[in-house]
């Protein structure tokens, strides 16, 4: 396992393909295995065989005034999700400790709402400082729109990364949200970057966008120097208010490969929807992406940690821990179907 890795905060390596070439990949004009091989070479160049596991903690759920069409927490969504206010510092601390014990590389705190108040920022800063100081764990925060002052407060507390996804292209944005703009999102990312916080920003694929929209986002993230890019695949659950696209496992692999080749040194994360949209090609996706989520997403369940660990092992890769090997790692043993103890149950025809 890899311990105490020194991370870059800004993506600096140039794109390896043009916008036209990126579009050809998504259109299926380039053979899939050739695309994956090229993307995999870049993944290995920067991240070898390591995989970063992120665990999300939804520290405030619902009560959101925004109308983002892709979100179950949106205003008037009537999704049936549980609503709760900001968790106490003690609750968040316990969640972070549990995440570290379970093998998470980074603890990702997410709040609903347009953006944090000054009081909320102060509370979050205190919690981030404690997690850094006492757990030695990297922290990412997603809390909506920020200004320069709030970004600086969070940086001083030790915030590692700030997440604020672009989600789709600028030309498409007003179709998925009316309560804030694409420019608002750019301004937040720029404020975090000015505070020297590593940027985490990505996309949601499958919201009725055109292929060119995906390409535009990939190159916009390159322009911003985003070092961590979650590629989410839209999960159509109750409460959403947008048109969905039909996604195939092959297309999802092409999207991940395109993002890798546009942003070769960025952490490319398989985000929400991998279990349903990638299906049996999840293993192939790990040869392009070097990061994923375990234990589910904001309001949707996902693979359990044991399943995620076994997926990583099946690819002859290793999880990358913040430090050392967490207690209980040996519990994640691969379940081999053809163990002798299983033989009696494998026969189709018994006497």
PDB file of N, CA, C and O in Angstrom, residues 102-156:
ATOM      1  N   UNK A 102     -12.459   2.084   7.475  1.00  0.00           N
ATOM      2  CA  UNK A 102     -12.944   1.253   6.379  1.00  0.00           C
ATOM      3  C   UNK A 102     -12.072   1.325   5.129  1.00  0.00           C
ATOM      4  O   UNK A 102     -12.379   0.683   4.123  1.00  0.00           O
ATOM      5  N   UNK A 103     -11.017   2.137   5.162  1.00  0.00           N
ATOM      6  CA  UNK A 103     -10.090   2.154   4.033  1.00  0.00           C
ATOM      7  C   UNK A 103     -10.221   3.335   3.099  1.00  0.00           C
ATOM      8  O   UNK A 103      -9.678   3.306   1.994  1.00  0.00           O
ATOM      9  N   UNK A 104     -10.932   4.389   3.497  1.00  0.00           N
ATOM     10  CA  UNK A 104     -11.092   5.551   2.622  1.00  0.00           C
ATOM     11  C   UNK A 104      -9.790   6.342   2.533  1.00  0.00           C
ATOM     12  O   UNK A 104      -9.104   6.555   3.528  1.00  0.00           O
ATOM     13  N   UNK A 105      -9.477   6.781   1.328  1.00  0.00           N
ATOM     14  CA  UNK A 105      -8.315   7.653   1.118  1.00  0.00           C
ATOM     15  C   UNK A 105      -8.665   9.096   1.457  1.00  0.00           C
ATOM     16  O   UNK A 105      -7.858   9.834   2.007  1.00  0.00           O
ATOM     17  N   UNK A 106      -9.882   9.496   1.098  1.00  0.00           N
ATOM     18  CA  UNK A 106     -10.305  10.869   1.359  1.00  0.00           C
ATOM     19  C   UNK A 106     -11.734  10.867   1.881  1.00  0.00           C
ATOM     20  O   UNK A 106     -12.585  10.111   1.424  1.00  0.00           O
ATOM     21  N   UNK A 107     -12.008  11.740   2.840  1.00  0.00           N
ATOM     22  CA  UNK A 107     -13.332  11.893   3.432  1.00  0.00           C
ATOM     23  C   UNK A 107     -14.004  13.088   2.782  1.00  0.00           C
ATOM     24  O   UNK A 107     -13.471  14.205   2.801  1.00  0.00           O
ATOM     25  N   UNK A 108     -15.164  12.850   2.171  1.00  0.00           N
ATOM     26  CA  UNK A 108     -15.834  13.894   1.401  1.00  0.00           C
ATOM     27  C   UNK A 108     -17.113  14.333   2.113  1.00  0.00           C
ATOM     28  O   UNK A 108     -18.073  13.558   2.193  1.00  0.00           O
ATOM     29  N   UNK A 109     -17.134  15.545   2.605  1.00  0.00           N
ATOM     30  CA  UNK A 109     -18.305  16.088   3.289  1.00  0.00           C
ATOM     31  C   UNK A 109     -19.142  16.898   2.309  1.00  0.00           C
ATOM     32  O   UNK A 109     -18.609  17.744   1.586  1.00  0.00           O
ATOM     33  N   UNK A 110     -20.446  16.635   2.302  1.00  0.00           N
ATOM     34  CA  UNK A 110     -21.341  17.293   1.350  1.00  0.00           C
ATOM     35  C   UNK A 110     -22.522  17.899   2.101  1.00  0.00           C
ATOM     36  O   UNK A 110     -23.145  17.244   2.927  1.00  0.00           O
ATOM     37  N   UNK A 111     -22.824  19.168   1.798  1.00  0.00           N
ATOM     38  CA  UNK A 111     -24.000  19.805   2.379  1.00  0.00           C
ATOM     39  C   UNK A 111     -24.937  20.256   1.264  1.00  0.00           C
ATOM     40  O   UNK A 111     -24.501  20.603   0.173  1.00  0.00           O
ATOM     41  N   UNK A 112     -26.217  20.245   1.558  1.00  0.00           N
ATOM     42  CA  UNK A 112     -27.189  20.805   0.623  1.00  0.00           C
ATOM     43  C   UNK A 112     -27.247  22.317   0.814  1.00  0.00           C
ATOM     44  O   UNK A 112     -26.741  22.861   1.798  1.00  0.00           O
ATOM     45  N   UNK A 113     -27.898  23.014  -0.125  1.00  0.00           N
ATOM     46  CA  UNK A 113     -28.061  24.461   0.004  1.00  0.00           C
ATOM     47  C   UNK A 113     -27.268  25.230  -1.027  1.00  0.00           C
ATOM     48  O   UNK A 113     -26.388  24.695  -1.700  1.00  0.00           O
ATOM     49  N   UNK A 114     -27.571  26.523  -1.118  1.00  0.00           N
ATOM     50  CA  UNK A 114     -26.884  27.378  -2.090  1.00  0.00           C
ATOM     51  C   UNK A 114     -25.415  27.576  -1.729  1.00  0.00           C
ATOM     52  O   UNK A 114     -24.545  27.580  -2.598  1.00  0.00           O
ATOM     53  N   UNK A 115     -25.159  27.730  -0.455  1.00  0.00           N
ATOM     54  CA  UNK A 115     -23.796  27.943   0.015  1.00  0.00           C
ATOM     55  C   UNK A 115     -23.802  28.110   1.520  1.00  0.00           C
ATOM     56  O   UNK A 115     -24.838  28.412   2.116  1.00  0.00           O
ATOM     57  N   UNK A 116     -22.662  27.931   2.187  1.00  0.00           N
ATOM     58  CA  UNK A 116     -22.606  27.986   3.644  1.00  0.00           C
ATOM     59  C   UNK A 116     -22.612  29.417   4.183  1.00  0.00           C
ATOM     60  O   UNK A 116     -22.052  30.327   3.568  1.00  0.00           O
ATOM     61  N   UNK A 117     -23.250  29.605   5.338  1.00  0.00           N
ATOM     62  CA  UNK A 117     -23.189  30.888   6.038  1.00  0.00           C
ATOM     63  C   UNK A 117     -21.811  31.037   6.684  1.00  0.00           C
ATOM     64  O   UNK A 117     -21.029  30.075   6.750  1.00  0.00           O
ATOM     65  N   UNK A 118     -21.523  32.230   7.196  1.00  0.00           N
ATOM     66  CA  UNK A 118     -20.248  32.441   7.891  1.00  0.00           C
ATOM     67  C   UNK A 118     -20.134  31.511   9.100  1.00  0.00           C
ATOM     68  O   UNK A 118     -19.066  30.943   9.361  1.00  0.00           O
ATOM     69  N   UNK A 119     -21.242  31.352   9.844  1.00  0.00           N
ATOM     70  CA  UNK A 119     -21.220  30.470  11.013  1.00  0.00           C
ATOM     71  C   UNK A 119     -20.971  29.023  10.613  1.00  0.00           C
ATOM     72  O   UNK A 119     -20.225  28.295  11.279  1.00  0.00           O
ATOM     73  N   UNK A 120     -21.605  28.604   9.524  1.00  0.00           N
ATOM     74  CA  UNK A 120     -21.409  27.230   9.059  1.00  0.00           C
ATOM     75  C   UNK A 120     -19.970  27.001   8.625  1.00  0.00           C
ATOM     76  O   UNK A 120     -19.388  25.934   8.896  1.00  0.00           O
ATOM     77  N   UNK A 121     -19.380  27.983   7.958  1.00  0.00           N
ATOM     78  CA  UNK A 121     -17.982  27.864   7.540  1.00  0.00           C
ATOM     79  C   UNK A 121     -17.071  27.711   8.755  1.00  0.00           C
ATOM     80  O   UNK A 121     -16.149  26.887   8.761  1.00  0.00           O
ATOM     81  N   UNK A 122     -17.334  28.496   9.794  1.00  0.00           N
ATOM     82  CA  UNK A 122     -16.520  28.394  11.003  1.00  0.00           C
ATOM     83  C   UNK A 122     -16.642  27.012  11.638  1.00  0.00           C
ATOM     84  O   UNK A 122     -15.643  26.432  12.095  1.00  0.00           O
ATOM     85  N   UNK A 123     -17.864  26.472  11.679  1.00  0.00           N
ATOM     86  CA  UNK A 123     -18.068  25.132  12.240  1.00  0.00           C
ATOM     87  C   UNK A 123     -17.366  24.075  11.401  1.00  0.00           C
ATOM     88  O   UNK A 123     -16.720  23.161  11.922  1.00  0.00           O
ATOM     89  N   UNK A 124     -17.476  24.210  10.090  1.00  0.00           N
ATOM     90  CA  UNK A 124     -16.836  23.255   9.196  1.00  0.00           C
ATOM     91  C   UNK A 124     -15.315  23.336   9.304  1.00  0.00           C
ATOM     92  O   UNK A 124     -14.624  22.307   9.272  1.00  0.00           O
ATOM     93  N   UNK A 125     -14.811  24.552   9.430  1.00  0.00           N
ATOM     94  CA  UNK A 125     -13.364  24.730   9.546  1.00  0.00           C
ATOM     95  C   UNK A 125     -12.831  24.035  10.801  1.00  0.00           C
ATOM     96  O   UNK A 125     -11.774  23.387  10.767  1.00  0.00           O
ATOM     97  N   UNK A 126     -13.573  24.145  11.897  1.00  0.00           N
ATOM     98  CA  UNK A 126     -13.164  23.493  13.143  1.00  0.00           C
ATOM     99  C   UNK A 126     -13.131  21.969  12.968  1.00  0.00           C
ATOM    100  O   UNK A 126     -12.211  21.290  13.426  1.00  0.00           O
ATOM    101  N   UNK A 127     -14.142  21.443  12.299  1.00  0.00           N
ATOM    102  CA  UNK A 127     -14.218  19.999  12.083  1.00  0.00           C
ATOM    103  C   UNK A 127     -13.097  19.526  11.162  1.00  0.00           C
ATOM    104  O   UNK A 127     -12.462  18.487  11.406  1.00  0.00           O
ATOM    105  N   UNK A 128     -12.837  20.272  10.087  1.00  0.00           N
ATOM    106  CA  UNK A 128     -11.772  19.917   9.145  1.00  0.00           C
ATOM    107  C   UNK A 128     -10.423  19.892   9.859  1.00  0.00           C
ATOM    108  O   UNK A 128      -9.609  18.983   9.671  1.00  0.00           O
ATOM    109  N   UNK A 129     -10.192  20.897  10.699  1.00  0.00           N
ATOM    110  CA  UNK A 129      -8.934  20.980  11.423  1.00  0.00           C
ATOM    111  C   UNK A 129      -8.733  19.772  12.337  1.00  0.00           C
ATOM    112  O   UNK A 129      -7.636  19.203  12.422  1.00  0.00           O
ATOM    113  N   UNK A 130      -9.819  19.332  12.970  1.00  0.00           N
ATOM    114  CA  UNK A 130      -9.726  18.181  13.868  1.00  0.00           C
ATOM    115  C   UNK A 130      -9.477  16.898  13.092  1.00  0.00           C
ATOM    116  O   UNK A 130      -8.655  16.065  13.503  1.00  0.00           O
ATOM    117  N   UNK A 131     -10.157  16.721  11.983  1.00  0.00           N
ATOM    118  CA  UNK A 131      -9.973  15.512  11.172  1.00  0.00           C
ATOM    119  C   UNK A 131      -8.537  15.447  10.644  1.00  0.00           C
ATOM    120  O   UNK A 131      -7.903  14.388  10.661  1.00  0.00           O
ATOM    121  N   UNK A 132      -8.028  16.597  10.206  1.00  0.00           N
ATOM    122  CA  UNK A 132      -6.647  16.650   9.732  1.00  0.00           C
ATOM    123  C   UNK A 132      -5.661  16.354  10.845  1.00  0.00           C
ATOM    124  O   UNK A 132      -4.748  15.541  10.687  1.00  0.00           O
ATOM    125  N   UNK A 133      -5.861  17.033  11.972  1.00  0.00           N
ATOM    126  CA  UNK A 133      -4.894  16.949  13.053  1.00  0.00           C
ATOM    127  C   UNK A 133      -4.891  15.628  13.787  1.00  0.00           C
ATOM    128  O   UNK A 133      -3.832  15.112  14.158  1.00  0.00           O
ATOM    129  N   UNK A 134      -6.060  15.059  14.022  1.00  0.00           N
ATOM    130  CA  UNK A 134      -6.155  13.864  14.845  1.00  0.00           C
ATOM    131  C   UNK A 134      -6.271  12.568  14.051  1.00  0.00           C
ATOM    132  O   UNK A 134      -5.876  11.509  14.530  1.00  0.00           O
ATOM    133  N   UNK A 135      -6.817  12.637  12.839  1.00  0.00           N
ATOM    134  CA  UNK A 135      -6.917  11.433  12.014  1.00  0.00           C
ATOM    135  C   UNK A 135      -5.870  11.404  10.913  1.00  0.00           C
ATOM    136  O   UNK A 135      -5.603  10.355  10.331  1.00  0.00           O
ATOM    137  N   UNK A 136      -5.291  12.569  10.599  1.00  0.00           N
ATOM    138  CA  UNK A 136      -4.325  12.640   9.509  1.00  0.00           C
ATOM    139  C   UNK A 136      -4.950  12.292   8.180  1.00  0.00           C
ATOM    140  O   UNK A 136      -4.304  11.726   7.299  1.00  0.00           O
ATOM    141  N   UNK A 137      -6.221  12.650   8.026  1.00  0.00           N
ATOM    142  CA  UNK A 137      -6.967  12.233   6.845  1.00  0.00           C
ATOM    143  C   UNK A 137      -7.233  13.408   5.916  1.00  0.00           C
ATOM    144  O   UNK A 137      -7.522  14.521   6.369  1.00  0.00           O
ATOM    145  N   UNK A 138      -7.146  13.167   4.617  1.00  0.00           N
ATOM    146  CA  UNK A 138      -7.435  14.200   3.640  1.00  0.00           C
ATOM    147  C   UNK A 138      -8.936  14.451   3.586  1.00  0.00           C
ATOM    148  O   UNK A 138      -9.736  13.527   3.718  1.00  0.00           O
ATOM    149  N   UNK A 139      -9.306  15.727   3.381  1.00  0.00           N
ATOM    150  CA  UNK A 139     -10.717  16.108   3.415  1.00  0.00           C
ATOM    151  C   UNK A 139     -11.082  16.895   2.160  1.00  0.00           C
ATOM    152  O   UNK A 139     -10.354  17.786   1.735  1.00  0.00           O
ATOM    153  N   UNK A 140     -12.236  16.534   1.588  1.00  0.00           N
ATOM    154  CA  UNK A 140     -12.839  17.305   0.506  1.00  0.00           C
ATOM    155  C   UNK A 140     -14.197  17.797   1.000  1.00  0.00           C
ATOM    156  O   UNK A 140     -14.909  17.069   1.693  1.00  0.00           O
ATOM    157  N   UNK A 141     -14.537  19.021   0.663  1.00  0.00           N
ATOM    158  CA  UNK A 141     -15.818  19.597   1.071  1.00  0.00           C
ATOM    159  C   UNK A 141     -16.586  20.050  -0.157  1.00  0.00           C
ATOM    160  O   UNK A 141     -16.024  20.636  -1.082  1.00  0.00           O
ATOM    161  N   UNK A 142     -17.877  19.762  -0.169  1.00  0.00           N
ATOM    162  CA  UNK A 142     -18.778  20.259  -1.205  1.00  0.00           C
ATOM    163  C   UNK A 142     -19.922  20.973  -0.497  1.00  0.00           C
ATOM    164  O   UNK A 142     -20.790  20.334   0.096  1.00  0.00           O
ATOM    165  N   UNK A 143     -19.912  22.300  -0.544  1.00  0.00           N
ATOM    166  CA  UNK A 143     -20.893  23.066   0.234  1.00  0.00           C
ATOM    167  C   UNK A 143     -21.535  24.189  -0.566  1.00  0.00           C
ATOM    168  O   UNK A 143     -22.091  25.123   0.004  1.00  0.00           O
ATOM    169  N   UNK A 144     -21.444  24.119  -1.886  1.00  0.00           N
ATOM    170  CA  UNK A 144     -22.102  25.131  -2.700  1.00  0.00           C
ATOM    171  C   UNK A 144     -21.214  26.316  -3.008  1.00  0.00           C
ATOM    172  O   UNK A 144     -19.982  26.224  -3.022  1.00  0.00           O
ATOM    173  N   UNK A 145     -21.850  27.448  -3.232  1.00  0.00           N
ATOM    174  CA  UNK A 145     -21.162  28.650  -3.700  1.00  0.00           C
ATOM    175  C   UNK A 145     -20.337  29.284  -2.582  1.00  0.00           C
ATOM    176  O   UNK A 145     -20.823  29.486  -1.464  1.00  0.00           O
ATOM    177  N   UNK A 146     -19.083  29.609  -2.899  1.00  0.00           N
ATOM    178  CA  UNK A 146     -18.146  30.209  -1.942  1.00  0.00           C
ATOM    179  C   UNK A 146     -17.643  31.547  -2.462  1.00  0.00           C
ATOM    180  O   UNK A 146     -17.565  31.763  -3.671  1.00  0.00           O
ATOM    181  N   UNK A 147     -17.265  32.424  -1.515  1.00  0.00           N
ATOM    182  CA  UNK A 147     -16.515  33.621  -1.897  1.00  0.00           C
ATOM    183  C   UNK A 147     -15.074  33.460  -1.423  1.00  0.00           C
ATOM    184  O   UNK A 147     -14.710  32.459  -0.790  1.00  0.00           O
ATOM    185  N   UNK A 148     -14.238  34.438  -1.713  1.00  0.00           N
ATOM    186  CA  UNK A 148     -12.809  34.336  -1.415  1.00  0.00           C
ATOM    187  C   UNK A 148     -12.538  34.224   0.084  1.00  0.00           C
ATOM    188  O   UNK A 148     -11.673  33.450   0.518  1.00  0.00           O
ATOM    189  N   UNK A 149     -13.291  34.973   0.905  1.00  0.00           N
ATOM    190  CA  UNK A 149     -13.069  34.952   2.354  1.00  0.00           C
ATOM    191  C   UNK A 149     -13.362  33.578   2.938  1.00  0.00           C
ATOM    192  O   UNK A 149     -12.595  33.040   3.744  1.00  0.00           O
ATOM    193  N   UNK A 150     -14.466  32.994   2.546  1.00  0.00           N
ATOM    194  CA  UNK A 150     -14.830  31.675   3.067  1.00  0.00           C
ATOM    195  C   UNK A 150     -13.844  30.618   2.590  1.00  0.00           C
ATOM    196  O   UNK A 150     -13.482  29.699   3.344  1.00  0.00           O
ATOM    197  N   UNK A 151     -13.402  30.736   1.361  1.00  0.00           N
ATOM    198  CA  UNK A 151     -12.424  29.789   0.839  1.00  0.00           C
ATOM    199  C   UNK A 151     -11.128  29.856   1.638  1.00  0.00           C
ATOM    200  O   UNK A 151     -10.528  28.821   1.969  1.00  0.00           O
ATOM    201  N   UNK A 152     -10.707  31.048   1.994  1.00  0.00           N
ATOM    202  CA  UNK A 152      -9.469  31.221   2.765  1.00  0.00           C
ATOM    203  C   UNK A 152      -9.615  30.624   4.159  1.00  0.00           C
ATOM    204  O   UNK A 152      -8.689  29.980   4.685  1.00  0.00           O
ATOM    205  N   UNK A 153     -10.770  30.799   4.790  1.00  0.00           N
ATOM    206  CA  UNK A 153     -11.015  30.225   6.113  1.00  0.00           C
ATOM    207  C   UNK A 153     -10.891  28.703   6.073  1.00  0.00           C
ATOM    208  O   UNK A 153     -10.277  28.085   6.949  1.00  0.00           O
ATOM    209  N   UNK A 154     -11.455  28.103   5.047  1.00  0.00           N
ATOM    210  CA  UNK A 154     -11.409  26.653   4.911  1.00  0.00           C
ATOM    211  C   UNK A 154      -9.990  26.166   4.611  1.00  0.00           C
ATOM    212  O   UNK A 154      -9.550  25.138   5.135  1.00  0.00           O
ATOM    213  N   UNK A 155      -9.273  26.910   3.793  1.00  0.00           N
ATOM    214  CA  UNK A 155      -7.885  26.557   3.489  1.00  0.00           C
ATOM    215  C   UNK A 155      -7.033  26.604   4.750  1.00  0.00           C
ATOM    216  O   UNK A 155      -6.228  25.697   5.021  1.00  0.00           O
ATOM    217  N   UNK A 156      -7.203  27.646   5.551  1.00  0.00           N
ATOM    218  CA  UNK A 156      -6.423  27.794   6.777  1.00  0.00           C
ATOM    219  C   UNK A 156      -6.706  26.664   7.760  1.00  0.00           C
ATOM    220  O   UNK A 156      -5.862  26.328   8.601  1.00  0.00           O
TER     221      UNK A 156
END
